[in-house]
């Protein structure tokens, strides 16, 4: 049985990836942080009692800031594949805590690469690189586009990108960068634009909220559906030789267009509810991210199926259901039509949504 180690397993992507790896027959080990409250909502539905002799999911406490502990973990687990998804992943927050962002999002990658190297194992390594690294480089962006990062987050990711390439070149490690454009889902953190909007749409429908405060709505993002992206992460580590890939849909609506789409789907006029609050503006913004994912189409046989308009419907429906309202219904239809049974991946969503707190922004 192949073994995978996943950092960031409690996050949006980590939870979808853990489901995929379990489905593919892996033994999955996840790194989780010790928090004073439970932070495993997104993976509670796949939890397995470690006393069960058939258990294939194991969680280990740790932190990306602690290299010694990562080395021990890698040495003890001896994974065949390491998916490094853990990071301070919120761009705006990275301006507030730039040093921490560098220590975790940047140096955390080095600690993990070094843990693999020191353990003397030949694990394949996936680095969660980001389209934010392109920053102000003109769209469309692909694997050849030079990075022009515009935030502490993006700068930390550029450092991690090059460390991954350096371990590949210096030590012959099978280490790859997936340079992913924005991918969203009902499991997206509540403070990212897409989920903040769809959650607010549901709460306005449910008369739990009357206003939504947002920042810059003119920026463009290439929005895809997260479960499709974790499938491509796995495919990258199954290749014969390591290579870096850009993943995205090639379509980038403005955040205004996405917001409007989500409100209109629920029969609401967004202009009545949305107000602009400059506190959500970033000191430096990234204006236009749009992927040229031709290499992934060709070498990974990967083409995303869900459009941003469909994504808005899937997310609004899930958020309506999460607060006990009847979904409008197109979201489930879209998932069934595009993925058949695969849409059952969303099975853990309702539980996650029900436990989400109020008043977050
Ligand atoms: P996410 O939902 O914010 O999840 C981040 C994960 O990292 C969580 O499990 C979090 O744990 C963990 N983490 C944070 N700080 C840590 C630390 N000091 N030690 C150990 N774990 C830590 O992010 P995501 O959307 O799933 O994204 C996954 C990865 O892909 C991230 O590296 C992100 O930067 C990158 N990425 C995401 C996108 C996107 O559009 N989603 C696009 C490109 C790249 P807690 O649950 O305890 O907070
Ligand atoms: O949803 P966002 O915070 O995502 P952002 O900054 O694009 O970063 C996400 O995608 C990256 C890939 O490109 C990942 F690497 C990263 O980890 C993360 O997953 O913001 C999207 C856009 C920005 O232009 C932002 O300025 O929406 C704009 N925005 C407007 N109002 C807002 C808001 N963003 C947030 N979070 N909250 C607002 O109220």
CSV table of C-alpha atoms and ligand atoms in Angstrom, one decimal:
chain,number,residue,atom,x,y,z
A,1,UNK,CA,0.0,0.0,0.0
A,2,UNK,CA,1.4,3.4,-1.0
A,3,UNK,CA,1.8,6.0,1.8
A,4,UNK,CA,1.2,9.7,1.4
A,5,UNK,CA,2.0,12.5,3.8
A,6,UNK,CA,-0.2,15.6,3.5
A,7,UNK,CA,0.5,18.9,5.2
A,8,UNK,CA,-2.4,21.3,5.3
A,9,UNK,CA,-4.8,18.3,5.5
A,10,UNK,CA,-7.4,20.3,7.5
A,11,UNK,CA,-7.6,22.9,4.7
A,12,UNK,CA,-9.8,23.1,1.6
A,13,UNK,CA,-7.4,21.3,-0.7
A,14,UNK,CA,-6.0,18.9,1.9
A,15,UNK,CA,-9.5,17.6,2.7
A,16,UNK,CA,-10.3,16.9,-0.9
A,17,UNK,CA,-6.9,15.4,-1.5
A,18,UNK,CA,-7.2,13.1,1.5
A,19,UNK,CA,-10.5,11.8,0.1
A,20,UNK,CA,-8.9,11.2,-3.3
A,21,UNK,CA,-5.9,9.4,-1.9
A,22,UNK,CA,-8.1,7.1,0.4
A,23,UNK,CA,-10.2,6.4,-2.7
A,24,UNK,CA,-7.1,5.5,-4.6
A,25,UNK,CA,-6.0,3.0,-1.9
A,26,UNK,CA,-3.3,5.0,-0.1
A,27,UNK,CA,-2.5,5.0,3.6
A,28,UNK,CA,-2.7,8.7,4.4
A,29,UNK,CA,-0.8,10.6,7.1
A,30,UNK,CA,-1.8,14.2,7.8
A,31,UNK,CA,0.0,16.9,9.7
A,32,UNK,CA,-2.4,18.9,11.9
A,33,UNK,CA,-1.8,21.8,14.3
A,34,UNK,CA,-2.6,21.8,17.9
A,35,UNK,CA,-5.4,24.3,18.5
A,36,UNK,CA,-7.4,25.2,21.6
A,37,UNK,CA,-10.5,24.3,19.6
A,38,UNK,CA,-11.1,21.6,17.0
A,39,UNK,CA,-9.8,22.5,13.6
A,40,UNK,CA,-10.6,19.2,11.8
A,41,UNK,CA,-14.1,20.1,10.6
A,42,UNK,CA,-13.3,19.5,6.9
A,43,UNK,CA,-11.9,15.9,7.6
A,44,UNK,CA,-14.2,14.7,10.4
A,45,UNK,CA,-16.3,12.8,7.9
A,46,UNK,CA,-13.3,10.6,6.9
A,47,UNK,CA,-11.8,10.2,10.4
A,48,UNK,CA,-10.8,6.7,11.2
A,49,UNK,CA,-10.1,5.4,14.7
A,50,UNK,CA,-6.3,4.5,14.7
A,51,UNK,CA,-7.1,1.5,16.8
A,52,UNK,CA,-9.0,0.0,13.9
A,53,UNK,CA,-6.6,-2.5,12.3
A,54,UNK,CA,-8.0,-1.4,8.9
A,55,UNK,CA,-7.4,2.3,9.5
A,56,UNK,CA,-5.7,4.1,6.6
A,57,UNK,CA,-5.9,7.7,7.8
A,58,UNK,CA,-3.5,8.9,10.6
A,59,UNK,CA,-3.2,12.4,12.0
A,60,UNK,CA,0.0,13.7,13.6
A,61,UNK,CA,0.4,16.9,15.5
A,62,UNK,CA,3.1,19.2,14.3
A,63,UNK,CA,3.9,22.6,12.8
A,64,UNK,CA,5.7,23.8,9.7
A,65,UNK,CA,7.8,26.0,11.9
A,66,UNK,CA,9.4,23.0,13.6
A,67,UNK,CA,12.0,21.3,11.4
A,68,UNK,CA,13.1,18.7,13.9
A,69,UNK,CA,9.6,17.4,14.4
A,70,UNK,CA,9.0,17.3,10.6
A,71,UNK,CA,12.2,15.3,10.2
A,72,UNK,CA,11.1,12.8,12.8
A,73,UNK,CA,7.6,12.5,11.2
A,74,UNK,CA,9.0,11.9,7.7
A,75,UNK,CA,11.6,9.5,9.1
A,76,UNK,CA,8.9,7.5,11.0
A,77,UNK,CA,6.2,7.5,8.3
A,78,UNK,CA,8.5,7.0,5.4
A,79,UNK,CA,6.0,8.2,2.8
A,80,UNK,CA,6.2,7.5,-0.9
A,81,UNK,CA,4.6,10.8,-1.7
A,82,UNK,CA,4.5,14.1,0.2
A,83,UNK,CA,1.9,16.7,-0.7
A,84,UNK,CA,3.0,20.0,0.9
A,85,UNK,CA,-0.2,22.1,1.1
A,86,UNK,CA,0.3,23.7,4.6
A,87,UNK,CA,0.7,27.5,4.5
A,88,UNK,CA,-0.5,30.8,5.7
A,89,UNK,CA,-2.6,31.1,2.6
A,90,UNK,CA,-4.5,34.4,2.9
A,91,UNK,CA,-2.8,37.1,0.9
A,92,UNK,CA,-4.3,40.1,2.8
A,93,UNK,CA,-3.3,38.5,6.2
A,94,UNK,CA,0.2,38.1,4.9
A,95,UNK,CA,0.6,41.9,4.8
A,96,UNK,CA,-0.3,41.9,8.6
A,97,UNK,CA,2.1,39.1,9.5
A,98,UNK,CA,4.8,39.1,6.9
A,99,UNK,CA,7.5,37.6,9.1
A,100,UNK,CA,5.3,34.7,10.1
A,101,UNK,CA,4.3,34.2,6.5
A,102,UNK,CA,8.0,33.9,5.5
A,103,UNK,CA,8.7,31.5,8.3
A,104,UNK,CA,5.8,29.2,7.5
A,105,UNK,CA,4.8,29.6,3.9
A,106,UNK,CA,8.4,30.0,2.7
A,107,UNK,CA,10.8,28.3,5.2
A,108,UNK,CA,8.2,25.6,6.0
A,109,UNK,CA,8.9,24.2,2.5
A,110,UNK,CA,12.6,24.1,3.1
A,111,UNK,CA,12.1,22.3,6.4
A,112,UNK,CA,10.1,19.6,4.7
A,113,UNK,CA,12.4,19.2,1.8
A,114,UNK,CA,15.3,18.9,4.2
A,115,UNK,CA,13.4,16.4,6.3
A,116,UNK,CA,13.0,14.2,3.2
A,117,UNK,CA,16.6,14.6,2.2
A,118,UNK,CA,17.9,13.8,5.7
A,119,UNK,CA,15.7,10.8,6.1
A,120,UNK,CA,17.3,9.2,3.1
A,121,UNK,CA,14.0,8.2,1.5
A,122,UNK,CA,13.0,8.7,-2.1
A,123,UNK,CA,9.6,10.3,-1.5
A,124,UNK,CA,8.1,12.3,-4.4
A,125,UNK,CA,7.3,15.9,-3.4
A,126,UNK,CA,4.5,18.2,-4.4
A,127,UNK,CA,4.8,22.0,-3.6
A,128,UNK,CA,1.6,24.0,-3.6
A,129,UNK,CA,2.8,27.0,-5.6
A,130,UNK,CA,0.5,29.8,-6.5
A,131,UNK,CA,-0.5,32.0,-9.4
A,132,UNK,CA,-0.1,34.9,-7.0
A,133,UNK,CA,3.7,34.5,-7.8
A,134,UNK,CA,2.9,36.0,-11.2
A,135,UNK,CA,1.8,39.2,-9.5
A,136,UNK,CA,1.9,42.0,-12.1
A,137,UNK,CA,3.0,39.9,-15.0
A,138,UNK,CA,0.5,40.3,-17.9
A,139,UNK,CA,-2.1,37.6,-18.5
A,140,UNK,CA,-2.2,34.9,-19.6
A,141,UNK,CA,0.5,33.3,-17.4
A,142,UNK,CA,2.1,30.0,-18.0
A,143,UNK,CA,5.2,28.0,-16.9
A,144,UNK,CA,7.5,30.4,-18.7
A,145,UNK,CA,6.1,33.6,-17.3
A,146,UNK,CA,8.6,35.4,-15.0
A,147,UNK,CA,7.3,36.0,-11.4
A,148,UNK,CA,6.6,39.6,-10.3
A,149,UNK,CA,5.1,38.9,-6.8
A,150,UNK,CA,3.1,41.6,-5.0
A,151,UNK,CA,2.6,40.4,-1.4
A,152,UNK,CA,4.5,38.8,1.4
A,153,UNK,CA,2.5,35.6,0.7
A,154,UNK,CA,3.5,35.6,-3.0
A,155,UNK,CA,7.2,36.3,-2.2
A,156,UNK,CA,7.3,33.4,0.3
A,157,UNK,CA,5.8,31.2,-2.4
A,158,UNK,CA,8.4,32.3,-4.9
A,159,UNK,CA,11.1,31.3,-2.4
A,160,UNK,CA,9.5,27.9,-1.8
A,161,UNK,CA,9.1,27.4,-5.6
A,162,UNK,CA,12.8,27.9,-6.1
A,163,UNK,CA,13.8,25.7,-3.1
A,164,UNK,CA,11.7,22.9,-4.6
A,165,UNK,CA,13.5,23.3,-8.0
A,166,UNK,CA,16.8,23.4,-6.2
A,167,UNK,CA,16.2,20.1,-4.4
A,168,UNK,CA,15.2,18.6,-7.7
A,169,UNK,CA,18.3,19.8,-9.5
A,170,UNK,CA,20.8,19.5,-6.6
A,171,UNK,CA,19.7,16.1,-5.2
A,172,UNK,CA,17.8,14.5,-8.1
A,173,UNK,CA,14.6,14.6,-5.9
A,174,UNK,CA,11.3,14.0,-7.7
A,175,UNK,CA,10.0,17.4,-6.6
A,176,UNK,CA,7.4,19.4,-8.5
A,177,UNK,CA,5.6,22.7,-8.4
A,178,UNK,CA,1.9,22.9,-9.1
A,179,UNK,CA,1.3,26.6,-9.9
A,180,UNK,CA,-2.4,26.7,-9.2
A,181,UNK,CA,-4.7,29.5,-10.0
A,182,UNK,CA,-7.6,30.2,-7.7
A,183,UNK,CA,-9.8,27.2,-7.0
A,184,UNK,CA,-12.8,27.4,-4.8
A,185,UNK,CA,-15.5,25.1,-3.3
A,186,UNK,CA,-18.1,25.0,-0.5
A,187,UNK,CA,-15.1,24.1,1.7
A,188,UNK,CA,-13.3,27.4,0.9
A,189,UNK,CA,-12.3,29.4,4.0
A,190,UNK,CA,-15.0,32.0,4.9
A,191,UNK,CA,-12.7,35.0,4.5
A,192,UNK,CA,-11.8,34.4,0.9
A,193,UNK,CA,-13.8,36.4,-1.7
A,194,UNK,CA,-15.8,33.6,-3.2
A,195,UNK,CA,-17.0,32.0,0.0
A,196,UNK,CA,-17.5,35.3,1.8
A,197,UNK,CA,-19.9,36.2,-1.1
A,198,UNK,CA,-21.8,32.9,-1.3
A,199,UNK,CA,-22.1,32.6,2.4
A,200,UNK,CA,-23.4,36.1,2.6
A,201,UNK,CA,-25.9,35.4,-0.2
A,202,UNK,CA,-27.3,32.5,1.8
A,203,UNK,CA,-27.4,34.5,5.0
A,204,UNK,CA,-29.2,37.4,3.3
A,205,UNK,CA,-31.7,35.0,2.0
A,206,UNK,CA,-32.1,33.6,5.5
A,207,UNK,CA,-32.4,37.1,6.9
A,208,UNK,CA,-29.4,36.5,9.1
A,209,UNK,CA,-27.4,39.4,7.5
A,210,UNK,CA,-28.3,42.5,5.6
A,211,UNK,CA,-25.0,43.9,4.2
A,212,UNK,CA,-21.8,42.5,2.8
A,213,UNK,CA,-18.7,44.6,3.0
A,214,UNK,CA,-16.0,43.9,0.3
A,215,UNK,CA,-12.8,45.5,-1.0
A,216,UNK,CA,-11.6,45.8,-4.6
A,217,UNK,CA,-14.0,44.2,-7.0
A,218,UNK,CA,-12.2,45.1,-10.2
A,219,UNK,CA,-9.4,42.4,-9.9
A,220,UNK,CA,-9.7,39.3,-12.2
A,221,UNK,CA,-9.2,35.8,-10.9
A,222,UNK,CA,-9.2,32.5,-12.8
A,223,UNK,CA,-11.7,30.6,-10.8
A,224,UNK,CA,-11.9,26.8,-10.9
A,225,UNK,CA,-13.5,24.0,-8.8
A,226,UNK,CA,-11.1,22.7,-6.1
A,227,UNK,CA,-11.7,18.9,-6.4
A,228,UNK,CA,-10.6,19.0,-10.0
A,229,UNK,CA,-7.3,20.6,-9.0
A,230,UNK,CA,-6.3,18.0,-6.3
A,231,UNK,CA,-6.8,15.3,-9.0
A,232,UNK,CA,-4.1,17.1,-11.0
A,233,UNK,CA,-1.8,17.3,-8.0
A,234,UNK,CA,-1.9,13.5,-7.8
A,235,UNK,CA,-1.3,13.1,-11.5
A,236,UNK,CA,1.8,15.2,-11.3
A,237,UNK,CA,3.4,12.8,-8.9
A,238,UNK,CA,2.5,9.8,-11.1
A,239,UNK,CA,4.6,11.2,-14.1
A,240,UNK,CA,7.8,9.5,-15.2
A,241,UNK,CA,9.9,12.6,-14.7
A,242,UNK,CA,9.3,15.6,-12.5
A,243,UNK,CA,8.0,18.8,-14.1
A,244,UNK,CA,6.2,22.0,-13.0
A,245,UNK,CA,2.7,22.8,-14.2
A,246,UNK,CA,0.3,25.7,-14.3
A,247,UNK,CA,-3.4,24.8,-13.6
A,248,UNK,CA,-6.3,27.0,-14.3
A,249,UNK,CA,-9.4,27.4,-16.5
A,250,UNK,CA,-8.2,30.2,-18.8
A,251,UNK,CA,-11.2,32.4,-17.9
A,252,UNK,CA,-11.0,35.2,-15.4
A,253,UNK,CA,-14.0,37.1,-14.3
A,254,UNK,CA,-13.7,40.3,-12.2
A,255,UNK,CA,-14.7,39.8,-8.6
A,256,UNK,CA,-17.7,42.0,-9.3
A,257,UNK,CA,-18.9,39.6,-12.0
A,258,UNK,CA,-18.6,36.6,-9.6
A,259,UNK,CA,-20.4,38.5,-6.9
A,260,UNK,CA,-23.2,39.6,-9.3
A,261,UNK,CA,-23.5,36.0,-10.5
A,262,UNK,CA,-23.9,34.6,-7.0
A,263,UNK,CA,-26.5,37.2,-5.9
A,264,UNK,CA,-28.5,36.9,-9.1
A,265,UNK,CA,-28.6,33.1,-8.8
A,266,UNK,CA,-30.4,33.6,-5.5
A,267,UNK,CA,-32.7,36.2,-7.0
A,268,UNK,CA,-31.0,39.1,-5.3
A,269,UNK,CA,-29.8,42.5,-6.6
A,270,UNK,CA,-26.2,42.6,-5.4
A,271,UNK,CA,-26.1,46.4,-5.5
A,272,UNK,CA,-28.7,46.6,-2.7
A,273,UNK,CA,-26.5,44.6,-0.3
A,274,UNK,CA,-22.8,45.1,-1.2
A,275,UNK,CA,-20.8,48.0,0.2
A,276,UNK,CA,-17.2,48.8,-0.4
A,277,UNK,CA,-15.0,49.0,2.7
A,278,UNK,CA,-11.4,50.2,2.0
A,279,UNK,CA,-10.1,48.1,4.9
A,280,UNK,CA,-10.3,45.1,2.5
A,281,UNK,CA,-8.0,46.8,-0.1
A,282,UNK,CA,-4.5,45.4,-0.3
A,283,UNK,CA,-1.4,47.7,-0.1
A,284,UNK,CA,-0.5,46.1,-3.5
A,285,UNK,CA,-3.1,44.3,-5.6
A,286,UNK,CA,-2.8,41.7,-8.3
A,287,UNK,CA,-5.0,42.8,-11.1
A,288,UNK,CA,-5.3,40.0,-13.6
A,289,UNK,CA,-4.6,36.3,-13.2
A,290,UNK,CA,-5.6,34.0,-16.1
A,291,UNK,CA,-4.0,30.7,-16.8
A,292,UNK,CA,-2.5,29.3,-20.0
A,293,UNK,CA,-2.7,25.6,-18.8
A,294,UNK,CA,-1.8,24.1,-22.2
A,295,UNK,CA,1.1,22.0,-20.7
A,296,UNK,CA,-1.3,20.4,-18.1
A,297,UNK,CA,-3.8,19.7,-20.9
A,298,UNK,CA,-1.1,18.0,-22.9
A,299,UNK,CA,0.9,16.1,-20.3
A,300,UNK,CA,-1.6,15.5,-17.5
A,301,UNK,CA,-4.6,15.1,-19.7
A,302,UNK,CA,-6.2,17.6,-17.4
A,303,UNK,CA,-9.0,20.0,-18.4
A,304,UNK,CA,-11.2,21.6,-15.7
A,305,UNK,CA,-15.0,21.2,-16.3
A,306,UNK,CA,-16.6,23.6,-13.9
A,307,UNK,CA,-17.0,27.3,-15.0
A,308,UNK,CA,-17.0,30.2,-12.6
A,309,UNK,CA,-20.8,30.7,-13.1
A,310,UNK,CA,-21.4,27.0,-12.2
A,311,UNK,CA,-19.0,27.4,-9.2
A,312,UNK,CA,-21.1,30.2,-7.9
A,313,UNK,CA,-24.2,28.0,-8.1
A,314,UNK,CA,-22.6,25.1,-6.4
A,315,UNK,CA,-21.3,27.3,-3.6
A,316,UNK,CA,-24.5,29.3,-3.1
A,317,UNK,CA,-26.6,26.0,-2.9
A,318,UNK,CA,-24.2,24.5,-0.4
A,319,UNK,CA,-24.3,27.6,1.8
A,320,UNK,CA,-28.1,27.7,1.7
A,321,UNK,CA,-28.1,24.1,2.8
A,322,UNK,CA,-25.6,24.8,5.5
A,323,UNK,CA,-28.0,27.2,7.2
A,324,UNK,CA,-31.0,24.9,6.8
A,325,UNK,CA,-32.5,26.5,3.7
A,326,UNK,CA,-33.7,24.7,0.6
A,327,UNK,CA,-31.0,24.9,-2.1
A,328,UNK,CA,-32.1,26.4,-5.4
A,329,UNK,CA,-31.0,23.2,-7.0
A,330,UNK,CA,-28.8,23.9,-10.0
A,331,UNK,CA,-25.5,23.2,-8.0
A,332,UNK,CA,-26.3,19.5,-7.5
A,333,UNK,CA,-27.5,19.1,-11.1
A,334,UNK,CA,-24.2,20.6,-12.4
A,335,UNK,CA,-22.1,18.2,-10.2
A,336,UNK,CA,-24.1,15.2,-11.3
A,337,UNK,CA,-24.0,16.1,-14.9
A,338,UNK,CA,-20.2,16.7,-14.9
A,339,UNK,CA,-19.0,14.1,-12.5
A,340,UNK,CA,-21.7,11.4,-12.0
A,341,UNK,CA,-21.0,9.7,-8.7
A,342,UNK,CA,-17.9,11.7,-8.2
A,343,UNK,CA,-20.0,14.6,-6.9
A,344,UNK,CA,-20.4,12.6,-3.7
A,345,UNK,CA,-17.1,14.1,-2.8
A,346,UNK,CA,-19.1,16.9,-1.4
A,347,UNK,CA,-20.6,14.6,1.2
A,348,UNK,CA,-18.7,16.2,4.0
A,349,UNK,CA,-19.7,19.7,3.2
A,350,UNK,CA,-23.0,20.1,5.1
A,351,UNK,CA,-21.4,19.1,8.4
A,352,UNK,CA,-18.6,21.6,7.7
A,353,UNK,CA,-20.9,24.4,7.0
A,354,UNK,CA,-23.2,23.8,10.0
A,355,UNK,CA,-20.3,24.2,12.3
A,356,UNK,CA,-18.9,27.4,10.7
A,357,UNK,CA,-18.9,30.4,13.0
A,358,UNK,CA,-20.8,33.7,12.6
A,359,UNK,CA,-19.5,37.2,12.1
A,360,UNK,CA,-16.3,36.3,10.3
A,361,UNK,CA,-15.0,38.5,7.5
B,1,LIG,P1,-6.2,26.6,3.4
B,1,LIG,O1,-7.6,26.1,3.3
B,1,LIG,O2,-6.0,27.9,4.0
B,1,LIG,O3,-5.4,25.5,4.2
B,1,LIG,C1,-4.1,25.8,4.7
B,1,LIG,C2,-3.7,24.6,5.6
B,1,LIG,O4,-2.4,24.9,6.1
B,1,LIG,C3,-4.6,24.3,6.8
B,1,LIG,O5,-4.7,22.9,7.0
B,1,LIG,C4,-3.8,25.0,7.9
B,1,LIG,O6,-4.0,24.4,9.2
B,1,LIG,C5,-2.3,24.6,7.5
B,1,LIG,N1,-1.3,25.4,8.2
B,1,LIG,C6,-1.3,26.8,8.2
B,1,LIG,N2,-0.2,27.2,9.0
B,1,LIG,C7,0.4,26.0,9.4
B,1,LIG,C8,1.5,25.7,10.2
B,1,LIG,N3,2.2,26.7,10.7
B,1,LIG,N4,1.9,24.4,10.4
B,1,LIG,C9,1.1,23.4,9.9
B,1,LIG,N5,0.0,23.6,9.1
B,1,LIG,C10,-0.3,24.9,8.9
B,1,LIG,O7,-5.6,26.6,1.9
B,1,LIG,P2,-6.0,25.8,0.6
B,1,LIG,O8,-6.9,26.7,-0.2
B,1,LIG,O9,-6.4,24.5,0.9
B,1,LIG,O10,-4.6,25.8,-0.2
B,1,LIG,C11,-3.7,24.7,0.0
B,1,LIG,C12,-2.3,25.2,-0.4
B,1,LIG,O11,-2.3,25.6,-1.8
B,1,LIG,C13,-1.8,26.4,0.3
B,1,LIG,O12,-0.4,26.3,0.4
B,1,LIG,C14,-2.1,27.6,-0.6
B,1,LIG,O13,-1.2,28.7,-0.3
B,1,LIG,C15,-1.9,27.0,-1.9
B,1,LIG,N6,-2.7,27.5,-3.0
B,1,LIG,C16,-4.1,27.6,-2.9
B,1,LIG,C17,-4.8,28.1,-3.9
B,1,LIG,C18,-6.3,28.2,-3.9
B,1,LIG,O14,-6.9,28.9,-4.7
B,1,LIG,N7,-7.0,27.6,-2.9
B,1,LIG,C19,-4.2,28.5,-5.2
B,1,LIG,C20,-2.8,28.4,-5.2
B,1,LIG,C21,-2.1,27.9,-4.2
B,1,LIG,P3,-5.3,25.0,10.1
B,1,LIG,O15,-6.5,24.3,9.6
B,1,LIG,O16,-4.8,24.5,11.5
B,1,LIG,O17,-5.3,26.4,9.9
B,2,LIG,O1,-10.3,35.4,-2.3
B,2,LIG,P1,-9.0,36.2,-2.2
B,2,LIG,O2,-8.6,36.5,-0.8
B,2,LIG,O3,-7.9,35.3,-3.0
B,2,LIG,P2,-6.5,35.6,-3.6
B,2,LIG,O4,-5.9,36.9,-3.0
B,2,LIG,O5,-6.6,35.6,-5.1
B,2,LIG,O6,-5.6,34.4,-3.1
B,2,LIG,C1,-6.1,33.1,-3.2
B,2,LIG,O7,-5.7,32.6,-4.5
B,2,LIG,C2,-4.3,32.4,-4.6
B,2,LIG,C3,-4.1,31.9,-6.0
B,2,LIG,O8,-4.0,33.0,-7.0
B,2,LIG,C4,-3.7,31.5,-3.6
B,2,LIG,F1,-2.4,31.3,-3.8
B,2,LIG,C5,-4.0,32.1,-2.2
B,2,LIG,O9,-3.6,31.2,-1.2
B,2,LIG,C6,-5.5,32.3,-2.0
B,2,LIG,O10,-6.1,31.0,-2.1
B,2,LIG,O11,-9.1,37.5,-3.1
B,2,LIG,C7,-9.5,37.5,-4.4
B,2,LIG,C8,-9.7,38.9,-4.9
B,2,LIG,C9,-8.5,39.9,-4.6
B,2,LIG,O12,-8.3,40.7,-5.7
B,2,LIG,C10,-9.1,40.7,-3.4
B,2,LIG,O13,-8.5,42.0,-3.3
B,2,LIG,O14,-10.8,39.5,-4.3
B,2,LIG,C11,-10.5,40.8,-3.8
B,2,LIG,N1,-11.4,41.1,-2.7
B,2,LIG,C12,-12.4,42.1,-2.7
B,2,LIG,N2,-13.0,42.1,-1.5
B,2,LIG,C13,-11.5,40.4,-1.5
B,2,LIG,C14,-12.5,41.1,-0.8
B,2,LIG,N3,-10.8,39.4,-1.0
B,2,LIG,C15,-11.1,39.0,0.3
B,2,LIG,N4,-10.4,37.9,0.8
B,2,LIG,N5,-12.1,39.6,1.0
B,2,LIG,C16,-12.8,40.7,0.6
B,2,LIG,O15,-13.6,41.3,1.3
